[in-house]
C-alpha cells in the first residue's frame, strides 16, 4: 500500500508531521469571474458610473472662419426666395378646385406654406398663394401668341401626332385624381426642354370634364392642345419656345391637406319634404345601376349617359364600388354642375342623383 501511495510516507515520520509541498487552491466566487473588472482609475461599475466629460481640442482660427462661412452659405440657401412672374394664383390643383367656394375650416394651420418657409414671395392663405401684382391680360395673351408663332399646318400636326401619340412615347405624363396640379407645370416645361410636345394620359375624376382640363393646361402652361382622343392629349409648346427664357415655377414641397367645405348633401333636399326625400333615396337604392365606375377609370361618357337617363327616369344610381368615398363625392360635385342634377345620397360607394325641379333642369340648358 505504501508503494501504491508514496505520498503517505511523507506525511507522518517519527511522530512529526511533514507537509508535502502541494500548492493550495482557493476558490473565490467573486463577481469578477463573470464580469469584466473596470480599470483601477475607475472605481464605479460602468453601467452606473457617471459620464466623463471629454475635452474637445480647441479649434484654430482658420477652422472657425471656415465654419462661419459654411453657416452663412446654409443661411443663404434657406433664405432663398423665388420670384415668379406667373400671372395667376398658385393652387395645388387648378382643374379640381373652385375658387368661388370658400372653405369653412382647415385641417392644418394656413401659416404653413407648402412651398417651404421663406421660399416664395407670395403669402399662402390655406388654399392658394394670390398674385401680388395686377395682371395685364392683353399683354399675357400677346406674349402667348408670340411664343406659339404661326399655326401648324396639317402636315406638321400629323407628323407631331404620329410621333407622340403612341403608348411607347417617352415624353408622357399621367394626370390622375388631382387634375392639373401646380408641380405638373414644372414637369411639362422639363419635357418641353427636349421635345416639341408632351403626351398626357388622363385618368380618374378629371376625365368627366375634359374641356376643363384642356383649358387649364393651355392657360397655365402657355402651350396648345393639338390632339385629343378620349383621354389622351398632346400639348404643343410653340414655334418660338425658348427653354432658357421659360417662366420660373416654384415647386410645392408637399401636398397640402384639403380644407373643409360645406356639407354636400343636406338632410332634406331643397324642393322636397322630409318624407319625399326619404322615399326618393329608397327608390334610388332599389333602382338598377346606370353604369359601374372603376377606380382611376375613364369617365368621359358618364355625363351624357346621365343626361339621357334623366329624360325617362327621375332618380339614377351609379355603382362606384372600390372607387373610394372621396372620389365618389368628387364625381357627385362634377355631375351636379355638368348635368345638372341634385345628389341626394352617398352610401356604400353608391351615388344617388335626382334630376331636380324644372329650375335645376333649365339652369343646364
Tab-separated table of C-alpha atoms in Angstrom:
chain	number	residue	atom	x	y	z
A	1	UNK	CA	0.000	0.000	0.000
A	2	UNK	CA	2.836	2.346	0.800
A	3	UNK	CA	4.277	1.707	-2.625
A	4	UNK	CA	0.984	2.496	-4.226
A	5	UNK	CA	0.608	5.704	-2.225
A	6	UNK	CA	4.116	7.099	-1.736
A	7	UNK	CA	2.850	10.463	-0.623
A	8	UNK	CA	1.551	8.935	2.644
A	9	UNK	CA	5.156	8.227	3.722
A	10	UNK	CA	5.899	11.909	3.601
A	11	UNK	CA	3.007	12.886	5.819
A	12	UNK	CA	3.995	11.066	9.035
A	13	UNK	CA	7.558	10.400	10.053
A	14	UNK	CA	8.904	9.860	13.604
A	15	UNK	CA	5.924	11.342	15.401
A	16	UNK	CA	6.296	14.522	13.380
A	17	UNK	CA	4.097	15.932	10.650
A	18	UNK	CA	5.735	16.736	7.387
A	19	UNK	CA	3.549	18.568	4.956
A	20	UNK	CA	4.061	17.981	1.325
A	21	UNK	CA	4.686	20.920	-0.844
A	22	UNK	CA	1.404	20.869	-2.670
A	23	UNK	CA	0.144	24.239	-3.790
A	24	UNK	CA	-3.142	25.222	-2.160
A	25	UNK	CA	-6.075	26.048	-4.358
A	26	UNK	CA	-8.560	28.691	-3.235
A	27	UNK	CA	-11.926	29.211	-4.950
A	28	UNK	CA	-13.268	32.728	-4.687
A	29	UNK	CA	-16.736	33.157	-6.251
A	30	UNK	CA	-16.494	36.870	-6.755
A	31	UNK	CA	-18.398	38.797	-9.453
A	32	UNK	CA	-15.073	39.460	-11.136
A	33	UNK	CA	-15.132	35.945	-12.584
A	34	UNK	CA	-18.286	36.702	-14.546
A	35	UNK	CA	-17.919	40.437	-15.245
A	36	UNK	CA	-15.054	42.362	-16.651
A	37	UNK	CA	-13.299	44.354	-13.977
A	38	UNK	CA	-13.020	48.099	-14.501
A	39	UNK	CA	-9.718	49.802	-14.666
A	40	UNK	CA	-8.065	50.847	-11.457
A	41	UNK	CA	-8.707	54.517	-12.120
A	42	UNK	CA	-12.493	53.989	-12.475
A	43	UNK	CA	-13.918	52.867	-9.116
A	44	UNK	CA	-17.516	52.686	-10.337
A	45	UNK	CA	-19.274	49.937	-12.233
A	46	UNK	CA	-19.540	51.080	-15.896
A	47	UNK	CA	-23.331	50.795	-16.154
A	48	UNK	CA	-23.751	53.045	-13.127
A	49	UNK	CA	-20.727	55.273	-13.451
A	50	UNK	CA	-21.075	58.954	-14.096
A	51	UNK	CA	-20.409	60.215	-17.609
A	52	UNK	CA	-16.965	61.569	-18.103
A	53	UNK	CA	-16.644	64.895	-19.897
A	54	UNK	CA	-14.314	64.658	-22.847
A	55	UNK	CA	-12.305	67.770	-23.508
A	56	UNK	CA	-12.516	68.743	-27.166
A	57	UNK	CA	-9.455	70.284	-28.727
A	58	UNK	CA	-9.695	73.979	-29.351
A	59	UNK	CA	-10.409	74.979	-32.929
A	60	UNK	CA	-7.946	77.063	-34.778
A	61	UNK	CA	-8.782	80.447	-36.259
A	62	UNK	CA	-8.899	79.070	-39.816
A	63	UNK	CA	-11.400	76.365	-38.813
A	64	UNK	CA	-13.621	78.989	-37.177
A	65	UNK	CA	-13.627	81.069	-40.384
A	66	UNK	CA	-14.481	78.005	-42.476
A	67	UNK	CA	-17.396	77.043	-40.182
A	68	UNK	CA	-18.746	80.585	-40.189
A	69	UNK	CA	-18.566	80.681	-43.997
A	70	UNK	CA	-20.421	77.362	-44.296
A	71	UNK	CA	-23.112	78.613	-41.881
A	72	UNK	CA	-23.575	81.764	-43.950
A	73	UNK	CA	-23.945	79.684	-47.121
A	74	UNK	CA	-26.573	77.475	-45.455
A	75	UNK	CA	-28.466	80.533	-44.227
A	76	UNK	CA	-28.414	81.997	-47.731
A	77	UNK	CA	-29.764	78.738	-49.167
A	78	UNK	CA	-32.544	78.654	-46.569
A	79	UNK	CA	-33.420	82.304	-47.153
A	80	UNK	CA	-33.577	81.864	-50.958
A	81	UNK	CA	-36.784	83.446	-52.221
A	82	UNK	CA	-38.292	82.501	-55.597
A	83	UNK	CA	-39.741	85.450	-57.504
A	84	UNK	CA	-42.271	84.154	-60.010
A	85	UNK	CA	-43.982	86.352	-62.604
A	86	UNK	CA	-46.720	83.867	-63.492
A	87	UNK	CA	-49.996	85.808	-63.884
A	88	UNK	CA	-52.271	83.558	-61.791
A	89	UNK	CA	-52.789	82.439	-58.203
A	90	UNK	CA	-50.867	79.333	-57.148
A	91	UNK	CA	-53.007	76.387	-56.064
A	92	UNK	CA	-52.375	72.715	-55.528
A	93	UNK	CA	-54.954	71.784	-58.189
A	94	UNK	CA	-56.272	74.166	-60.810
A	95	UNK	CA	-58.860	71.965	-62.510
A	96	UNK	CA	-60.364	70.264	-59.425
A	97	UNK	CA	-60.915	73.285	-57.166
A	98	UNK	CA	-63.396	76.119	-57.426
A	99	UNK	CA	-62.020	79.483	-56.209
A	100	UNK	CA	-65.562	80.791	-55.764
A	101	UNK	CA	-66.307	78.306	-52.946
A	102	UNK	CA	-64.710	79.348	-49.669
A	103	UNK	CA	-63.815	76.660	-47.093
A	104	UNK	CA	-65.310	76.720	-43.614
A	105	UNK	CA	-62.205	75.329	-41.913
A	106	UNK	CA	-58.678	73.999	-42.356
A	107	UNK	CA	-57.072	70.694	-41.388
A	108	UNK	CA	-53.676	72.350	-40.952
A	109	UNK	CA	-52.663	75.900	-39.971
A	110	UNK	CA	-52.748	78.210	-43.020
A	111	UNK	CA	-49.458	79.805	-41.962
A	112	UNK	CA	-47.541	76.697	-43.114
A	113	UNK	CA	-46.855	77.209	-46.807
A	114	UNK	CA	-46.334	74.050	-48.931
A	115	UNK	CA	-43.622	75.939	-50.824
A	116	UNK	CA	-41.450	75.971	-47.720
A	117	UNK	CA	-40.686	78.704	-45.167
A	118	UNK	CA	-39.411	81.879	-46.788
A	119	UNK	CA	-39.070	80.374	-50.272
A	120	UNK	CA	-41.843	82.273	-52.078
A	121	UNK	CA	-42.598	85.965	-52.436
A	122	UNK	CA	-46.321	85.266	-52.024
A	123	UNK	CA	-48.328	84.571	-48.888
A	124	UNK	CA	-50.123	81.236	-48.545
A	125	UNK	CA	-53.773	81.647	-47.459
A	126	UNK	CA	-54.540	77.967	-46.839
A	127	UNK	CA	-55.908	77.292	-50.324
A	128	UNK	CA	-53.827	79.475	-52.658
A	129	UNK	CA	-50.956	81.937	-52.969
A	130	UNK	CA	-52.503	85.024	-54.622
A	131	UNK	CA	-50.630	87.048	-57.189
A	132	UNK	CA	-49.470	90.315	-55.641
A	133	UNK	CA	-49.144	92.404	-58.808
A	134	UNK	CA	-52.019	93.381	-61.113
A	135	UNK	CA	-52.242	91.263	-64.271
A	136	UNK	CA	-52.446	92.758	-67.750
A	137	UNK	CA	-54.457	90.133	-69.648
A	138	UNK	CA	-53.775	91.716	-73.059
A	139	UNK	CA	-50.034	91.584	-72.516
A	140	UNK	CA	-50.224	87.962	-71.356
A	141	UNK	CA	-52.276	86.956	-74.407
A	142	UNK	CA	-49.864	88.765	-76.737
A	143	UNK	CA	-46.854	87.007	-75.199
A	144	UNK	CA	-48.572	83.634	-75.561
A	145	UNK	CA	-49.323	84.299	-79.242
A	146	UNK	CA	-45.689	85.282	-79.804
A	147	UNK	CA	-44.403	82.005	-78.297
A	148	UNK	CA	-46.883	79.844	-80.230
A	149	UNK	CA	-45.994	81.542	-83.502
A	150	UNK	CA	-47.709	80.611	-86.732
A	151	UNK	CA	-50.378	77.964	-86.719
A	152	UNK	CA	-49.162	74.476	-87.524
A	153	UNK	CA	-50.041	73.135	-90.932
A	154	UNK	CA	-51.892	69.857	-91.342
A	155	UNK	CA	-48.676	68.058	-92.334
A	156	UNK	CA	-46.780	69.352	-89.303
A	157	UNK	CA	-49.628	68.474	-86.967
A	158	UNK	CA	-49.917	64.960	-88.404
A	159	UNK	CA	-46.164	64.450	-88.011
A	160	UNK	CA	-46.205	65.507	-84.346
A	161	UNK	CA	-49.280	63.398	-83.606
A	162	UNK	CA	-47.748	60.315	-85.185
A	163	UNK	CA	-44.549	60.863	-83.204
A	164	UNK	CA	-46.050	61.368	-79.722
A	165	UNK	CA	-49.491	59.718	-79.633
A	166	UNK	CA	-48.379	56.093	-79.165
A	167	UNK	CA	-48.214	54.285	-75.824
A	168	UNK	CA	-44.452	53.753	-76.031
A	169	UNK	CA	-43.810	57.506	-76.148
A	170	UNK	CA	-41.075	58.505	-73.698
A	171	UNK	CA	-42.486	62.025	-73.293
A	172	UNK	CA	-45.616	61.037	-71.381
A	173	UNK	CA	-47.231	62.306	-68.188
A	174	UNK	CA	-50.112	60.843	-66.203
A	175	UNK	CA	-52.894	63.123	-64.984
A	176	UNK	CA	-54.730	61.497	-62.071
A	177	UNK	CA	-57.331	62.393	-59.479
A	178	UNK	CA	-55.545	65.637	-58.604
A	179	UNK	CA	-56.129	67.027	-62.088
A	180	UNK	CA	-53.854	69.802	-63.340
A	181	UNK	CA	-51.613	70.271	-60.307
A	182	UNK	CA	-49.073	73.006	-59.713
A	183	UNK	CA	-45.975	70.780	-59.844
A	184	UNK	CA	-47.239	69.361	-63.130
A	185	UNK	CA	-46.373	72.673	-64.793
A	186	UNK	CA	-42.700	72.216	-63.911
A	187	UNK	CA	-42.768	68.694	-65.350
A	188	UNK	CA	-44.308	69.972	-68.587
A	189	UNK	CA	-41.541	72.545	-69.063
A	190	UNK	CA	-38.992	69.855	-68.271
A	191	UNK	CA	-40.320	67.742	-71.151
A	192	UNK	CA	-40.520	70.752	-73.469
A	193	UNK	CA	-36.806	71.309	-72.955
A	194	UNK	CA	-36.048	68.265	-75.140
A	195	UNK	CA	-39.288	67.668	-77.057
A	196	UNK	CA	-41.757	69.783	-79.016
A	197	UNK	CA	-44.826	68.162	-77.459
A	198	UNK	CA	-45.739	66.064	-74.445
A	199	UNK	CA	-48.298	63.249	-74.247
A	200	UNK	CA	-50.728	63.477	-71.301
A	201	UNK	CA	-52.816	60.491	-70.249
A	202	UNK	CA	-55.826	61.474	-68.119
A	203	UNK	CA	-57.467	59.074	-65.656
A	204	UNK	CA	-59.981	59.298	-62.844
A	205	UNK	CA	-62.355	62.096	-61.855
A	206	UNK	CA	-60.890	64.826	-64.135
A	207	UNK	CA	-61.972	62.862	-67.229
A	208	UNK	CA	-65.603	63.822	-66.520
A	209	UNK	CA	-64.823	67.289	-67.906
A	210	UNK	CA	-62.006	67.097	-70.443
A	211	UNK	CA	-62.762	70.616	-71.714
A	212	UNK	CA	-61.872	71.971	-68.286
A	213	UNK	CA	-58.599	70.017	-68.256
A	214	UNK	CA	-57.594	71.274	-71.711
A	215	UNK	CA	-58.386	74.908	-70.894
A	216	UNK	CA	-56.331	74.847	-67.678
A	217	UNK	CA	-53.396	73.148	-69.391
A	218	UNK	CA	-53.314	75.774	-72.135
A	219	UNK	CA	-53.835	78.705	-69.768
A	220	UNK	CA	-51.301	77.711	-67.081
A	221	UNK	CA	-48.538	76.295	-69.310
A	222	UNK	CA	-48.874	78.578	-72.323
A	223	UNK	CA	-48.989	75.664	-74.790
A	224	UNK	CA	-51.687	74.411	-77.117
A	225	UNK	CA	-53.556	71.100	-77.294
A	226	UNK	CA	-53.102	69.832	-80.874
A	227	UNK	CA	-54.557	66.344	-80.392
A	228	UNK	CA	-57.346	64.946	-78.211
A	229	UNK	CA	-58.684	61.412	-78.325
A	230	UNK	CA	-60.884	60.239	-75.436
A	231	UNK	CA	-58.439	60.700	-72.522
A	232	UNK	CA	-55.184	61.228	-74.480
A	233	UNK	CA	-53.865	64.767	-75.075
A	234	UNK	CA	-50.870	66.188	-76.923
A	235	UNK	CA	-49.680	69.565	-75.605
A	236	UNK	CA	-47.541	71.555	-78.062
A	237	UNK	CA	-45.007	74.080	-76.748
A	238	UNK	CA	-44.977	76.547	-79.696
A	239	UNK	CA	-42.618	77.507	-82.506
A	240	UNK	CA	-40.752	80.256	-80.609
A	241	UNK	CA	-40.471	78.474	-77.265
A	242	UNK	CA	-37.081	79.014	-75.601
A	243	UNK	CA	-36.240	76.751	-72.623
A	244	UNK	CA	-33.715	79.287	-71.308
A	245	UNK	CA	-36.294	82.060	-71.005
A	246	UNK	CA	-39.190	79.944	-69.737
A	247	UNK	CA	-41.114	81.174	-66.659
A	248	UNK	CA	-39.975	80.170	-63.183
A	249	UNK	CA	-42.331	77.715	-61.496
A	250	UNK	CA	-41.715	77.299	-57.742
A	251	UNK	CA	-42.229	73.695	-56.648
A	252	UNK	CA	-44.514	72.617	-53.808
A	253	UNK	CA	-42.542	70.590	-51.275
A	254	UNK	CA	-45.573	68.648	-50.028
A	255	UNK	CA	-49.253	68.200	-50.765
A	256	UNK	CA	-51.363	70.485	-48.556
A	257	UNK	CA	-54.267	68.922	-46.710
A	258	UNK	CA	-57.652	69.567	-48.299
A	259	UNK	CA	-59.673	72.211	-46.437
A	260	UNK	CA	-63.136	71.579	-45.007
A	261	UNK	CA	-66.004	72.630	-47.263
A	262	UNK	CA	-69.745	72.899	-46.528
A	263	UNK	CA	-71.808	69.729	-46.446
A	264	UNK	CA	-72.630	68.460	-49.924
A	265	UNK	CA	-75.876	66.583	-49.199
A	266	UNK	CA	-78.445	68.057	-46.843
A	267	UNK	CA	-80.811	66.048	-44.687
A	268	UNK	CA	-83.798	67.499	-46.531
A	269	UNK	CA	-83.234	68.235	-50.205
A	270	UNK	CA	-84.331	71.663	-51.353
A	271	UNK	CA	-87.645	71.387	-53.172
A	272	UNK	CA	-88.751	68.217	-51.333
A	273	UNK	CA	-90.181	67.443	-47.930
A	274	UNK	CA	-88.553	65.058	-45.474
A	275	UNK	CA	-90.860	62.171	-46.457
A	276	UNK	CA	-90.366	62.804	-50.167
A	277	UNK	CA	-86.578	62.921	-49.714
A	278	UNK	CA	-86.619	59.621	-47.838
A	279	UNK	CA	-88.815	57.963	-50.480
A	280	UNK	CA	-86.604	59.280	-53.290
A	281	UNK	CA	-83.467	57.877	-51.643
A	282	UNK	CA	-85.047	54.450	-51.150
A	283	UNK	CA	-86.202	54.470	-54.759
A	284	UNK	CA	-82.673	55.236	-55.933
A	285	UNK	CA	-81.101	52.471	-53.817
A	286	UNK	CA	-83.536	49.898	-55.215
A	287	UNK	CA	-83.121	51.040	-58.836
A	288	UNK	CA	-80.687	49.178	-61.152
A	289	UNK	CA	-77.334	50.918	-61.599
A	290	UNK	CA	-76.996	53.074	-64.685
A	291	UNK	CA	-73.278	52.237	-65.002
A	292	UNK	CA	-70.438	50.884	-62.900
A	293	UNK	CA	-67.380	53.063	-62.451
A	294	UNK	CA	-63.919	51.650	-61.741
A	295	UNK	CA	-61.140	53.242	-59.741
A	296	UNK	CA	-58.993	55.619	-61.834
A	297	UNK	CA	-61.054	54.803	-64.892
A	298	UNK	CA	-62.124	56.880	-67.869
A	299	UNK	CA	-65.448	58.679	-67.249
A	300	UNK	CA	-65.713	60.624	-70.500
A	301	UNK	CA	-69.221	59.358	-71.406
A	302	UNK	CA	-70.775	59.424	-67.922
A	303	UNK	CA	-72.259	62.921	-68.247
A	304	UNK	CA	-74.049	62.072	-71.490
A	305	UNK	CA	-75.359	58.812	-70.034
A	306	UNK	CA	-76.823	60.588	-67.001
A	307	UNK	CA	-78.460	63.276	-69.168
A	308	UNK	CA	-80.023	60.620	-71.380
A	309	UNK	CA	-81.272	58.642	-68.376
A	310	UNK	CA	-82.930	61.707	-66.856
A	311	UNK	CA	-85.154	62.009	-69.936
A	312	UNK	CA	-87.095	58.955	-68.751
A	313	UNK	CA	-86.033	58.425	-65.126
A	314	UNK	CA	-86.376	60.649	-62.100
A	315	UNK	CA	-83.620	59.052	-59.996
A	316	UNK	CA	-80.352	57.484	-61.194
A	317	UNK	CA	-77.900	55.272	-59.294
A	318	UNK	CA	-74.189	54.992	-60.100
A	319	UNK	CA	-72.296	51.966	-58.784
A	320	UNK	CA	-68.896	53.210	-57.595
A	321	UNK	CA	-67.677	50.096	-55.772
A	322	UNK	CA	-63.925	50.261	-54.979
A	323	UNK	CA	-63.763	53.838	-56.230
A	324	UNK	CA	-63.425	55.395	-52.767
A	325	UNK	CA	-65.562	57.727	-50.691
A	326	UNK	CA	-63.640	60.896	-51.567
A	327	UNK	CA	-63.745	60.167	-55.309
A	328	UNK	CA	-67.485	59.442	-55.078
A	329	UNK	CA	-68.074	62.913	-53.665
A	330	UNK	CA	-65.859	64.489	-56.316
A	331	UNK	CA	-67.857	62.725	-59.033
A	332	UNK	CA	-71.124	63.880	-57.462
A	333	UNK	CA	-69.972	67.507	-57.360
A	334	UNK	CA	-68.892	67.475	-61.011
A	335	UNK	CA	-72.132	65.826	-62.167
A	336	UNK	CA	-74.135	68.369	-60.171
A	337	UNK	CA	-72.568	71.183	-62.201
A	338	UNK	CA	-72.285	69.464	-65.595
A	339	UNK	CA	-75.605	67.615	-65.995
A	340	UNK	CA	-77.035	69.498	-63.917
A	341	UNK	CA	-78.677	67.438	-61.167
A	342	UNK	CA	-79.001	67.122	-57.391
A	343	UNK	CA	-77.006	64.487	-55.464
A	344	UNK	CA	-79.259	63.232	-52.659
A	345	UNK	CA	-77.277	60.314	-51.190
A	346	UNK	CA	-73.761	58.871	-50.928
A	347	UNK	CA	-73.930	55.482	-49.247
A	348	UNK	CA	-71.788	52.325	-49.524
A	349	UNK	CA	-69.993	53.801	-52.557
A	350	UNK	CA	-73.313	54.338	-54.341
A	351	UNK	CA	-74.264	57.723	-55.809
A	352	UNK	CA	-77.973	58.603	-55.984
A	353	UNK	CA	-78.789	61.517	-58.298
A	354	UNK	CA	-82.111	63.298	-58.631
A	355	UNK	CA	-82.851	65.270	-61.773
A	356	UNK	CA	-84.289	68.080	-59.661
A	357	UNK	CA	-87.000	70.585	-60.274
A	358	UNK	CA	-87.569	72.497	-63.510
A	359	UNK	CA	-85.342	75.322	-62.275
A	360	UNK	CA	-82.412	72.921	-61.928
A	361	UNK	CA	-83.052	71.431	-65.371
A	362	UNK	CA	-83.367	74.834	-67.029
A	363	UNK	CA	-80.060	76.014	-65.489
A	364	UNK	CA	-78.162	73.467	-67.610
A	365	UNK	CA	-79.833	74.373	-70.890
